Amino acid sequence: MNRIKEAFENKKAFIPFITGGDPNLEVTKKLLVAMQDAGADLIEVGIPFSDPIAEGPVIQEADERALSAGCTLDKLFDAIREVRGQLHIPLVFMTYVNPIYTYGKEKFMQRCVECEMAGIIVPDLPFEEKNELSPVCREYGIELVSLIAPTSHERIQMIAREAEGFLYCVSSLGVTGVRQRITTDIGEMISRVREATNIPCAVGFGIATPEQAKEMASLSDGAIVGSAIVKLIAKYGEDCVPHVKEYVSSMKKACQEAE
Amino acid sequence: MEDKGRFGEYGGQYVPETLMNAVNELEAAYNKFKDDDEFKRELDTLLREYAGRPSLLYEAKKMTRELGGAKIYLKREDLNHTGAHKINNVLGQVLLAKKMGKSRVIAETGAGQHGVATATAAALMDMECEIYMGKKDTDRQALNVYRMELLGAKVHPVTTGTMTLKDAVNETMREWTNRMDDTLYVLGSVMGPHPFPTIVRDFQKVISREIKEQMLEKEGRLPDAVIACVGGGSNAIGAFYEFIEDKEVKLIGCEAAGLGVDTDKHAATIAKGEVGIFHGMKSLFCQNSDGQIAPVYSISAGLDYPGIGPEHAMLNKTGRAQYVPITDEEAVNAFEYLSRTEGIIPAVESSHAVAYAMKLAPKMDKDKIIVVNLSGRGDKDVAAIARYRGVDIHE
C-alpha cells in the first residue's frame, strides 16, 4: 500500500493544509470531510506546536488558537480516528520533531497507524537528521516526506534519491504565508529532482490564488496551500466550513486546468 | 554524518532544509578561519585592545572573610567592553561574518547583553545589524534597547508566544530563513544547531584559559570549584571548558529557579527538563508531555530560557558538571550582598552564581579555592531590583 502516491495518480494533486484543532476539533473533523468532498487529493493536518519556527504569523496564530482550545496529541488522534471512516483520501501530519520525540516515537507511530495516516512531514528534520525518525517510520509503514528549498541546490539529488511519498518543494525563502509572487525557478528545481527520481513533487509556501495554484501545478505534480485556508478559518471561526469548501473547490479546479 | 556536532546523544542540526546550506557554509567558513593566522591575530587584537582582555581575576577578600570558608575569586567578565562575557563570542562571530563576505548580522537577545554586544561589534565592523528581543524583555530592559539603537541597530520587539528569549530565537531563525545570502545569524549562546554550540564555546573558552593561567600565577594551583550561571550556558561553558580534563576541579552551573523548582515559575532546565529536540538541537527542555515548550520564568531575562546548550546536557549526564537551582530571592540577595561587600554590582544573571558561592564557601575549608564567573555587570538590573524590593524608580 502506498497511499500518498494515489493522490498523484493521473492527476495534478491539490493538497490543503489545516492546523488540527483550529478553532476546535469538531470543526477540524467537518473540514476534513468537506475538503475531501471539494476535491482535495491529500490533506495535510498540522499538529499545533508552541514554537513553530517554519511558520509565518497566520499559521502561528492557528497553532495558538488550537492549543488554547485544548488540542492535545491524544485528542487530535481521537478526532481523526472518529472521522477516518468517512475519508478515502490519504492524510499526512505536518509536525515539528519535538512533539513526536517527546510523546514517544513508537507510540506516535502506533497512533498514526490507528488513524491510517499515510505519512508525516517534519520541517525541522533535515536529511542529515532523518535517521531520528526514518527507522521507526519504516517499521510502522508511515512515509517520511522530505522537503527541498530554493537554497537546496546541489542537495536536491541527495534528498530526492531517498525521498518517500512525495517531495515537498518549498517555493520561497522564509516562512509559510501568502506571497504576491513566487520568484524561485520551480521548473529548475523539479528538473533537478527528475534527474534522480520520478517521485511526485508538490509545491508549497506562498500559494493563495487559483492562478498561482495553476502555475505551480503545471510546473510540478501538485500544489499545497496552507495559510490562505487558515486565514478563512481565522475569519469565519466555527462557521468556516462552507467557505473553506468553496475555496478548496476553486483551487482544485485550477489544478485540473494545469493537467 | 550522524555524529556531526554531537555531544554524546545531544546536539545535532535540526533545522529546516532552507537553512541547511547556511549552517553548512558557516561550518566550512569556521573550519577554514579558526586556524587561520591572520584571523587569529585580528581576533586577538580585538579582544585585547577593544574588549579589554584579559579580564581580571579578583580575590574577593571581604567576601571570603565574611563567609568564613573557601577563598573566593571573581572572574571579572563584567569589566569587558559592553559589560559582559557576550563580547568574546560576538567579536569572533562578527569577524567571521565579515570574512564570509556578509554585510548584515541578526541576533536574538534576552537581557539585551548579547544584543548590545552584537550591535557594538556591528558598528565597529561596519555591518548592518538587527536584533530580535521579546516584548517582555524590551519592557524590563528598556535601557539596553536604547543602547542598541544608539549603536545603530534596529531592535524588533517580538510579540509572539511568551515574548521572551525563546520567542526571540524563533523570530531570528525565521528571519535567517528569509535572508541568508548577505546575513549571518550571530547566536548568543552555546545552543542552536551545529556548528553554533561549538563556535560559541570556542570563542568563550578564553575565560577558562585565562582563569587557569591567572590561578597558577596567583596560587600556583588550580581552583577547587568553578561556579557560573547557566541559561543557554555560554559563560558557563567558557568558564568550564579548559578544566573539563582537570577532574579535581568541580564545575557547578547555577540555573534560574525563579519562584522555586516546585512552582511552575522557573527556568531550571536541568532540574526539571526532559530530553527533546528544539531550536536546532537535541538537549534538555522544560516542556509538557506533548512536547509543547513550557513558558519559563526568571527575574533574570538572560536565564529565562526553556533549554540548555547540548554540551551542558552532556556534562550533566556524565556527571562531570553539577547543576543547581537558585531562586530569584537568593539571586537578589546575592546581588545586594556583592554590591555592599565588594563594591561590585553584578548582573542579576551572574548573581545566581554568586548566590551559590555564598552557600558553598562556608562549607569548604579555608585552604580551598572557588572561582565565580562574574559574567556581567548589574547596571542594567538596578531598576528591576528596585522594583523587586518595592521601590519605584524611573530609569
XYZ file of C-alpha atoms in Angstrom:
654
model
C 0.000 0.000 0.000
C 1.358 3.373 -0.961
C -1.418 5.783 -0.223
C 0.398 9.052 -0.803
C 1.131 8.124 -4.407
C -2.606 7.603 -5.025
C -3.085 11.326 -4.610
C -0.971 11.947 -7.691
C -2.173 9.164 -9.963
C -3.083 10.566 -13.381
C -3.776 13.993 -11.960
C -2.372 17.162 -10.526
C -2.909 16.989 -6.779
C -4.431 19.728 -4.697
C -3.220 19.488 -1.119
C -4.859 21.694 1.503
C -3.392 22.225 4.968
C -5.229 22.931 8.191
C -3.989 23.091 11.766
C -5.593 20.305 13.786
C -7.880 21.673 16.497
C -8.245 25.152 14.952
C -10.649 26.567 16.025
C -11.638 23.253 17.664
C -11.558 19.537 16.876
C -15.243 19.314 15.910
C -14.620 21.842 13.143
C -11.434 20.002 12.140
C -13.470 16.825 11.574
C -16.003 18.677 9.435
C -13.244 20.405 7.483
C -11.550 17.111 6.621
C -14.731 15.714 5.104
C -15.682 18.993 3.385
C -12.246 19.430 1.828
C -12.317 15.860 0.527
C -15.765 16.484 -0.959
C -14.453 19.670 -2.586
C -11.769 17.667 -4.390
C -8.728 17.616 -2.098
C -6.432 14.764 -3.143
C -4.400 14.611 0.066
C -4.792 16.586 3.273
C -2.013 17.873 5.491
C -3.036 18.126 9.128
C -0.761 20.354 11.182
C -0.094 19.301 14.760
C -0.229 22.546 16.727
C 3.117 23.413 18.316
C 4.085 26.089 20.814
C 7.053 27.269 18.730
C 6.513 26.666 15.007
C 9.727 28.161 13.613
C 8.936 27.456 9.955
C 5.541 29.165 10.090
C 4.533 32.716 9.344
C 2.088 34.678 11.517
C -1.099 33.127 10.060
C -0.263 29.542 10.991
C 1.467 30.601 14.219
C -1.834 32.097 15.296
C -3.705 28.957 14.246
C -1.376 26.913 16.459
C -2.055 29.248 19.350
C -5.822 29.036 18.805
C -5.721 25.237 18.692
C -3.561 24.928 21.804
C -5.657 27.368 23.799
C -8.783 25.483 22.713
C -7.211 22.475 24.431
C -5.970 20.433 21.477
C -3.554 17.706 22.562
C -1.981 14.907 20.557
C -4.308 12.309 22.082
C -7.398 14.374 21.334
C -6.243 15.023 17.772
C -5.589 11.322 17.147
C -9.029 10.502 18.591
C -10.747 13.070 16.367
C -9.072 11.806 13.205
C -9.880 8.242 14.107
C -13.534 9.123 14.552
C -13.783 10.724 11.128
C -11.427 8.392 9.274
C -14.209 6.079 8.088
C -15.675 8.908 6.034
C -12.362 9.674 4.316
C -10.943 7.772 1.368
C -8.085 10.140 0.524
C -4.667 9.917 2.184
C -3.835 12.122 5.178
C -0.427 13.243 6.390
C 0.658 15.049 9.534
C 2.767 18.189 9.424
C 4.581 18.364 12.739
C 7.790 19.563 14.296
C 10.080 16.842 15.561
C 9.726 17.601 19.289
C 6.079 16.550 19.713
C 6.875 13.176 18.122
C 10.043 12.702 20.141
C 8.533 13.711 23.460
C 5.190 11.914 23.021
C 7.275 8.832 22.212
C 8.235 7.861 18.683
C 6.798 4.347 18.858
C 3.578 5.453 20.494
C 3.198 8.260 17.971
C 3.598 5.872 15.035
C 1.201 3.346 16.553
C -1.435 6.030 16.802
C -0.712 7.146 13.225
C -1.378 3.588 12.111
C -4.672 3.532 14.045
C -5.645 6.737 12.231
C -4.470 5.310 8.886
C -2.114 8.226 8.361
C -0.082 7.818 5.175
C 2.898 9.904 6.166
C 4.443 12.723 8.150
C 6.149 15.961 7.141
C 8.672 17.255 9.672
C 10.069 20.647 8.643
C 12.822 20.734 11.256
C 14.183 17.304 10.405
C 16.619 17.794 7.509
C 18.243 14.999 5.515
C 21.237 14.839 7.877
C 18.994 14.086 10.871
C 16.305 11.956 9.301
C 17.579 8.804 10.975
C 15.960 10.214 14.092
C 12.623 9.044 12.657
C 13.096 7.053 9.462
C 13.679 3.658 11.133
C 10.529 3.926 13.265
C 8.539 5.304 10.307
C 9.623 2.338 8.212
C 8.692 -0.083 10.949
C 5.143 1.262 11.055
C 4.735 1.897 7.340
C 4.476 5.665 7.684
C 6.184 7.592 4.888
C 8.577 10.360 5.922
C 8.112 13.170 3.411
C 11.249 15.177 2.555
C 11.436 18.848 1.679
C 13.617 20.740 -0.764
C 14.058 24.505 -0.679
C 15.213 27.267 -3.047
C 18.580 27.094 -1.249
C 18.967 23.320 -1.632
C 20.830 23.440 -4.977
C 23.326 20.542 -5.010
C 21.499 18.884 -2.117
C 18.390 18.230 -4.198
C 19.532 14.978 -5.746
C 20.795 13.547 -2.470
C 17.433 14.300 -0.882
C 15.356 13.203 -3.864
C 17.093 9.834 -4.150
C 15.874 8.832 -0.694
C 12.530 10.673 -0.785
C 9.331 8.828 0.136
C 5.707 9.525 -0.784
C 6.127 12.872 -2.447
C 8.715 15.602 -2.403
C 7.616 18.847 -0.809
C 9.123 21.687 -2.853
C 9.328 24.856 -0.753
C 8.657 27.640 -3.254
C 10.249 30.543 -1.457
C 12.707 31.610 1.214
C 11.343 32.424 4.638
C 8.371 31.014 6.460
C 4.898 29.900 5.372
C 2.477 32.592 4.281
C 0.765 34.148 1.308
C 3.045 35.804 -1.242
C 2.282 38.117 -4.139
C 4.792 36.409 -6.395
C 6.870 33.273 -6.365
C 10.247 34.104 -7.830
C 12.073 30.798 -7.440
C 12.681 28.866 -10.645
C 10.458 25.921 -9.731
C 10.975 24.305 -13.133
C 14.702 24.155 -12.474
C 14.163 22.625 -9.011
C 11.866 19.952 -10.453
C 14.212 19.095 -13.284
C 16.997 18.521 -10.765
C 14.675 16.151 -8.907
C 13.800 14.374 -12.124
C 17.477 13.598 -12.743
C 17.379 11.484 -9.588
C 13.875 10.079 -9.281
C 10.308 10.035 -10.568
C 8.740 10.769 -7.208
C 5.793 13.218 -7.374
C 6.683 16.804 -6.487
C 4.214 19.228 -4.924
C 4.909 22.917 -4.425
C 4.013 24.730 -1.227
C 4.633 28.078 0.600
C 3.075 31.266 -0.696
C 0.327 29.867 -2.915
C -3.057 31.552 -2.429
C -4.783 32.282 -5.736
C -6.139 29.871 -8.364
C -3.704 31.429 -10.865
C -0.732 30.612 -8.609
C -2.050 27.100 -7.996
C -2.467 26.506 -11.717
C 1.019 27.801 -12.477
C 2.690 25.749 -9.729
C 0.729 22.621 -10.585
C 1.676 22.963 -14.235
C 5.354 23.075 -13.265
C 5.032 20.162 -10.838
C 2.618 17.429 -9.748
C 0.551 19.448 -7.320
C 0.006 22.497 -5.167
C -0.053 22.759 -1.356
C -1.987 25.580 0.284
C -1.974 26.374 3.987
C -2.066 30.000 5.090
C -4.825 31.037 2.643
C -7.118 28.360 4.097
C -6.122 29.060 7.668
C -6.962 32.731 7.068
C -10.532 31.701 6.177
C -10.722 29.637 9.352
C -9.459 32.613 11.371
C -12.009 34.894 9.712
C -15.100 32.708 9.976
C -14.280 30.620 13.065
C -16.760 27.787 13.618
C -18.693 28.880 10.518
C -15.682 28.423 8.242
C -16.568 25.055 6.706
C -18.616 26.209 3.648
C -16.101 28.973 2.938
C -13.168 26.564 3.034
C -15.096 24.080 0.919
C -15.790 26.640 -1.762
C -12.168 27.802 -1.760
C -10.775 24.267 -1.994
C -13.115 23.539 -4.859
C -11.886 26.585 -6.812
C -8.260 25.666 -6.147
C -8.824 22.058 -7.203
C -10.359 23.301 -10.441
C -7.293 25.477 -11.049
C -5.038 22.451 -10.555
C -7.163 20.460 -13.013
C -6.692 23.193 -15.580
C -2.977 22.551 -15.305
C -3.377 18.892 -16.243
C 27.223 12.189 9.342
C 25.177 11.262 12.361
C 27.878 12.319 14.770
C 28.186 15.800 13.353
C 28.025 18.364 16.125
C 27.111 15.796 18.768
C 27.908 15.970 22.463
C 27.066 12.434 23.429
C 23.464 11.984 22.369
C 22.845 15.751 22.438
C 23.325 18.421 19.797
C 22.750 17.861 16.105
C 21.372 20.051 13.366
C 17.572 20.057 13.421
C 16.809 22.989 11.143
C 14.563 23.459 8.107
C 16.079 22.424 4.790
C 16.098 26.102 3.745
C 18.799 26.750 6.371
C 20.948 23.677 5.769
C 23.265 25.306 3.248
C 23.588 28.345 5.516
C 24.723 26.272 8.508
C 26.978 24.221 6.251
C 28.504 27.418 4.840
C 29.097 28.688 8.372
C 30.709 25.425 9.410
C 33.022 25.435 6.407
C 33.991 29.072 6.986
C 34.624 28.454 10.677
C 36.804 25.436 9.961
C 38.749 27.481 7.453
C 39.306 30.549 9.624
C 39.674 29.128 13.120
C 43.258 28.089 12.409
C 43.995 30.952 10.043
C 46.871 33.027 11.450
C 45.526 36.342 10.223
C 42.050 35.656 11.625
C 43.523 34.642 14.976
C 45.740 37.727 15.063
C 42.854 40.071 14.246
C 40.580 38.496 16.832
C 43.308 38.546 19.461
C 43.907 42.247 18.828
C 40.193 42.992 19.115
C 39.940 41.049 22.358
C 42.921 42.809 23.905
C 42.601 46.329 22.602
C 38.857 46.676 22.151
C 37.227 44.342 24.660
C 39.915 44.822 27.316
C 41.077 41.259 27.782
C 42.446 39.554 29.717
C 39.757 40.228 32.302
C 40.897 40.431 35.919
C 40.796 37.566 38.362
C 39.989 39.397 41.563
C 40.389 37.996 45.051
C 37.216 38.916 46.971
C 38.859 39.235 50.364
C 35.968 40.777 52.273
C 33.516 38.238 50.938
C 35.938 35.425 51.759
C 36.410 36.704 55.289
C 32.705 37.218 55.927
C 31.673 33.819 54.626
C 34.478 32.233 56.595
C 35.313 29.308 54.324
C 36.901 28.818 50.914
C 38.836 31.636 49.296
C 36.733 33.321 46.617
C 37.974 34.759 43.360
C 35.760 36.631 40.899
C 36.487 36.365 37.185
C 35.616 39.887 36.129
C 33.882 39.413 32.767
C 31.754 42.365 33.876
C 34.741 44.596 33.144
C 34.782 43.714 29.459
C 33.685 46.355 26.997
C 29.851 46.299 26.892
C 29.815 44.847 30.387
C 29.545 41.107 29.894
C 31.205 37.990 28.500
C 28.984 38.202 25.408
C 31.532 40.398 23.601
C 34.040 37.487 23.399
C 31.769 35.462 21.154
C 30.399 38.379 19.206
C 33.768 39.748 18.149
C 34.632 36.277 16.863
C 31.368 35.715 15.033
C 31.080 39.176 13.501
C 34.696 38.999 12.331
C 33.868 35.609 10.832
C 30.787 37.094 9.140
C 32.984 39.799 7.647
C 35.434 37.191 6.336
C 32.484 35.296 4.852
C 31.557 38.419 2.904
C 28.339 39.060 4.822
C 27.128 42.627 5.267
C 24.361 42.096 7.808
C 24.088 40.335 11.158
C 20.954 39.395 13.079
C 20.734 38.175 16.655
C 18.351 37.287 19.461
C 18.766 38.738 22.887
C 17.276 38.072 26.307
C 18.562 40.597 28.842
C 19.945 42.624 25.969
C 23.623 41.930 26.688
C 24.116 39.817 23.588
C 22.134 42.325 21.544
C 24.258 45.202 22.799
C 27.451 43.251 22.153
C 26.317 42.344 18.636
C 25.286 45.914 17.874
C 28.669 47.070 19.164
C 30.677 44.682 17.017
C 28.473 45.506 14.030
C 29.119 49.218 14.499
C 32.832 48.577 14.767
C 32.998 46.346 11.700
C 30.506 48.250 9.526
C 27.750 45.693 9.452
C 24.040 46.236 9.297
C 22.503 44.869 12.499
C 19.011 43.809 13.529
C 18.165 42.458 16.971
C 15.120 40.428 17.999
C 14.051 40.746 21.608
C 10.914 39.538 23.386
C 8.431 42.300 24.135
C 8.521 41.382 27.821
C 12.284 41.855 27.779
C 12.224 45.143 25.854
C 9.975 46.378 28.656
C 12.100 45.165 31.562
C 15.405 46.066 29.860
C 14.412 49.338 28.214
C 17.837 50.826 28.757
C 19.525 48.126 26.714
C 17.043 48.670 23.866
C 18.088 52.298 23.708
C 21.761 51.316 23.886
C 21.342 49.048 20.874
C 19.604 51.797 18.950
C 22.371 54.236 19.854
C 24.815 51.752 18.398
C 22.933 51.814 15.124
C 20.978 48.559 15.413
C 17.319 48.089 14.649
C 15.508 46.361 17.524
C 12.417 44.287 16.777
C 10.217 43.610 19.817
C 8.857 40.061 19.469
C 5.192 39.781 20.398
C 4.645 36.072 19.697
C 4.476 33.236 22.247
C 5.773 34.087 25.686
C 7.506 37.243 24.363
C 10.845 36.271 25.913
C 14.174 34.810 24.804
C 12.850 31.615 23.193
C 10.471 33.630 21.049
C 13.296 35.966 20.096
C 15.274 32.909 18.935
C 12.251 31.680 16.917
C 11.923 35.039 15.217
C 15.640 35.367 14.443
C 15.636 31.870 12.916
C 12.607 32.818 10.816
C 14.352 35.957 9.621
C 17.504 33.987 8.762
C 15.396 31.574 6.691
C 14.174 34.617 4.811
C 17.554 36.152 4.090
C 20.867 34.341 4.330
C 22.837 35.432 1.281
C 24.165 38.569 2.938
C 23.199 37.745 6.532
C 24.738 35.736 9.361
C 22.801 34.777 12.457
C 25.113 35.620 15.352
C 23.808 33.256 18.008
C 24.489 34.353 21.555
C 24.768 31.109 23.440
C 26.145 27.574 23.176
C 22.874 26.371 21.734
C 21.063 26.017 18.463
C 22.051 23.798 15.545
C 25.619 22.680 14.882
C 28.027 24.463 14.415
C 26.818 27.169 16.843
C 27.372 25.299 20.153
C 30.962 24.584 19.101
C 31.722 28.021 17.658
C 30.332 29.910 20.631
C 32.141 27.643 23.092
C 35.423 28.096 21.222
C 35.059 31.876 21.336
C 34.142 31.781 25.051
C 36.766 29.308 26.261
C 39.195 32.214 26.592
C 37.551 32.691 30.022
C 38.745 29.366 31.419
C 42.102 29.653 29.673
C 42.710 32.921 31.483
C 41.357 31.647 34.814
C 43.810 28.763 34.607
C 46.799 30.995 33.849
C 45.858 33.595 36.465
C 45.170 30.956 39.100
C 48.501 29.256 38.508
C 50.204 32.617 38.737
C 48.416 33.715 41.934
C 48.046 30.425 43.773
C 50.304 28.023 41.936
C 47.434 25.572 41.622
C 44.031 25.037 40.083
C 40.838 26.083 41.878
C 38.664 23.527 43.676
C 35.435 24.779 42.143
C 34.346 26.982 39.268
C 30.819 28.395 39.506
C 28.853 30.074 36.717
C 25.232 30.841 35.935
C 23.530 28.900 33.144
C 20.776 29.979 30.793
C 21.792 28.689 27.368
C 25.180 28.250 29.008
C 27.782 30.339 27.167
C 29.568 31.944 30.104
C 29.476 28.651 31.984
C 30.972 26.617 29.159
C 33.542 29.388 28.716
C 34.471 29.164 32.398
C 34.407 25.333 32.494
C 35.933 24.247 29.229
C 39.670 24.239 29.957
C 39.011 22.481 33.293
C 36.976 19.596 31.917
C 40.033 17.340 31.846
C 41.137 18.509 35.314
C 38.835 16.182 37.200
C 39.760 17.616 40.609
C 38.115 20.936 39.686
C 34.402 20.900 40.480
C 32.293 22.569 37.807
C 28.988 23.990 39.008
C 26.303 25.615 36.881
C 23.550 27.673 38.517
C 20.134 27.558 36.889
C 17.345 30.038 37.424
C 14.800 28.534 39.814
C 12.597 31.650 39.698
C 9.986 31.341 42.431
C 11.180 27.782 43.127
C 11.531 24.496 41.251
C 8.379 23.207 42.922
C 6.336 26.015 41.385
C 5.625 26.431 37.665
C 7.572 29.700 37.661
C 11.165 28.700 36.992
C 13.653 28.152 34.179
C 15.520 25.210 35.731
C 16.053 23.069 32.656
C 18.413 20.503 34.183
C 16.422 20.113 37.388
C 13.027 19.897 35.724
C 13.501 19.427 31.973
C 13.233 16.388 29.706
C 15.155 15.404 26.592
C 13.663 16.964 23.485
C 14.549 18.456 20.112
C 14.088 22.175 19.703
C 15.891 25.223 18.372
C 18.047 23.022 16.200
C 19.386 20.763 18.935
C 18.648 17.700 20.974
C 19.016 18.691 24.614
C 17.005 19.169 27.792
C 13.939 21.392 27.696
C 11.170 22.494 30.018
C 8.153 21.092 28.209
C 4.925 19.156 28.690
C 4.287 15.503 27.779
C 3.091 16.559 24.293
C 6.407 18.261 23.599
C 4.971 21.759 23.883
C 7.716 24.044 25.148
C 6.797 25.395 28.567
C 6.627 29.060 29.444
C 9.514 29.634 31.826
C 10.193 32.349 34.314
C 13.126 34.042 35.978
C 13.731 37.524 37.301
C 16.741 37.410 35.025
C 15.895 37.888 31.357
C 19.212 36.309 30.379
C 18.413 33.000 32.115
C 14.749 32.971 31.112
C 15.158 30.210 28.532
C 13.473 26.766 28.462
C 16.507 24.880 27.139
C 20.216 24.470 27.725
C 23.199 24.015 25.432
C 23.840 20.395 24.395
C 27.348 20.281 25.854
C 25.933 21.129 29.282
C 23.310 18.413 28.879
C 26.204 16.023 28.273
C 28.340 17.328 31.164
C 25.315 16.848 33.399
C 24.652 13.338 32.151
C 28.256 12.227 32.564
C 28.349 13.898 35.968
C 31.386 15.990 35.039
C 29.494 19.156 35.931
C 26.826 19.652 38.534
C 23.840 21.976 38.122
C 21.988 23.619 40.969
C 18.828 25.744 41.055
C 18.961 29.256 42.530
C 15.765 31.219 43.207
C 15.027 34.859 42.397
C 15.171 35.678 46.089
C 18.614 34.082 46.517
C 19.897 35.857 43.414
C 18.602 39.255 44.516
C 20.136 38.767 47.953
C 23.466 37.953 46.297
C 23.105 40.971 44.006
C 22.773 43.221 47.030
C 25.395 41.366 49.041
C 28.145 41.678 46.447
C 27.312 45.335 45.842
C 27.565 46.089 49.538
C 30.501 43.848 50.365
C 32.881 44.249 47.452
C 31.544 47.358 45.753
C 30.769 45.331 42.638
C 27.234 45.337 41.219
C 26.841 42.016 39.411
C 24.333 41.242 36.665
C 21.271 39.512 38.105
C 22.251 36.523 35.914
C 25.732 36.330 37.467
C 24.140 36.876 40.889
C 22.825 33.311 40.628
C 26.435 32.100 40.648
C 27.363 34.469 43.484
C 24.402 33.113 45.475
C 25.648 29.551 45.187
C 29.176 30.593 46.168
C 27.637 32.150 49.296
C 26.090 28.784 50.162
C 29.110 26.697 49.254
C 32.072 28.692 50.575
C 31.183 28.404 54.304
C 31.014 24.611 53.924
C 34.520 24.414 52.471
C 37.858 24.598 54.258
C 39.823 27.820 54.227
C 42.536 26.321 52.041
C 40.050 25.647 49.256
C 39.502 27.999 46.337
C 36.329 28.916 44.471
C 36.214 30.910 41.240
C 32.914 32.619 40.453
C 32.470 33.732 36.872
C 31.057 37.209 37.161
C 29.639 37.124 33.667
C 28.240 40.647 33.550
C 27.713 43.875 35.386
C 24.443 44.813 37.007
C 23.793 48.414 35.978
C 21.068 47.193 33.611
C 19.296 45.448 36.505
C 19.212 48.207 39.088
C 15.691 49.400 38.229
C 14.320 45.834 38.179
C 15.897 45.008 41.534
C 14.450 48.206 42.987
C 11.025 47.133 41.703
C 11.542 43.695 43.238
C 12.154 45.438 46.573
C 9.081 47.597 46.095
C 10.950 50.789 45.214
C 9.650 52.575 42.138
C 12.462 54.434 40.396
C 12.435 55.941 36.949
C 15.157 54.827 34.601
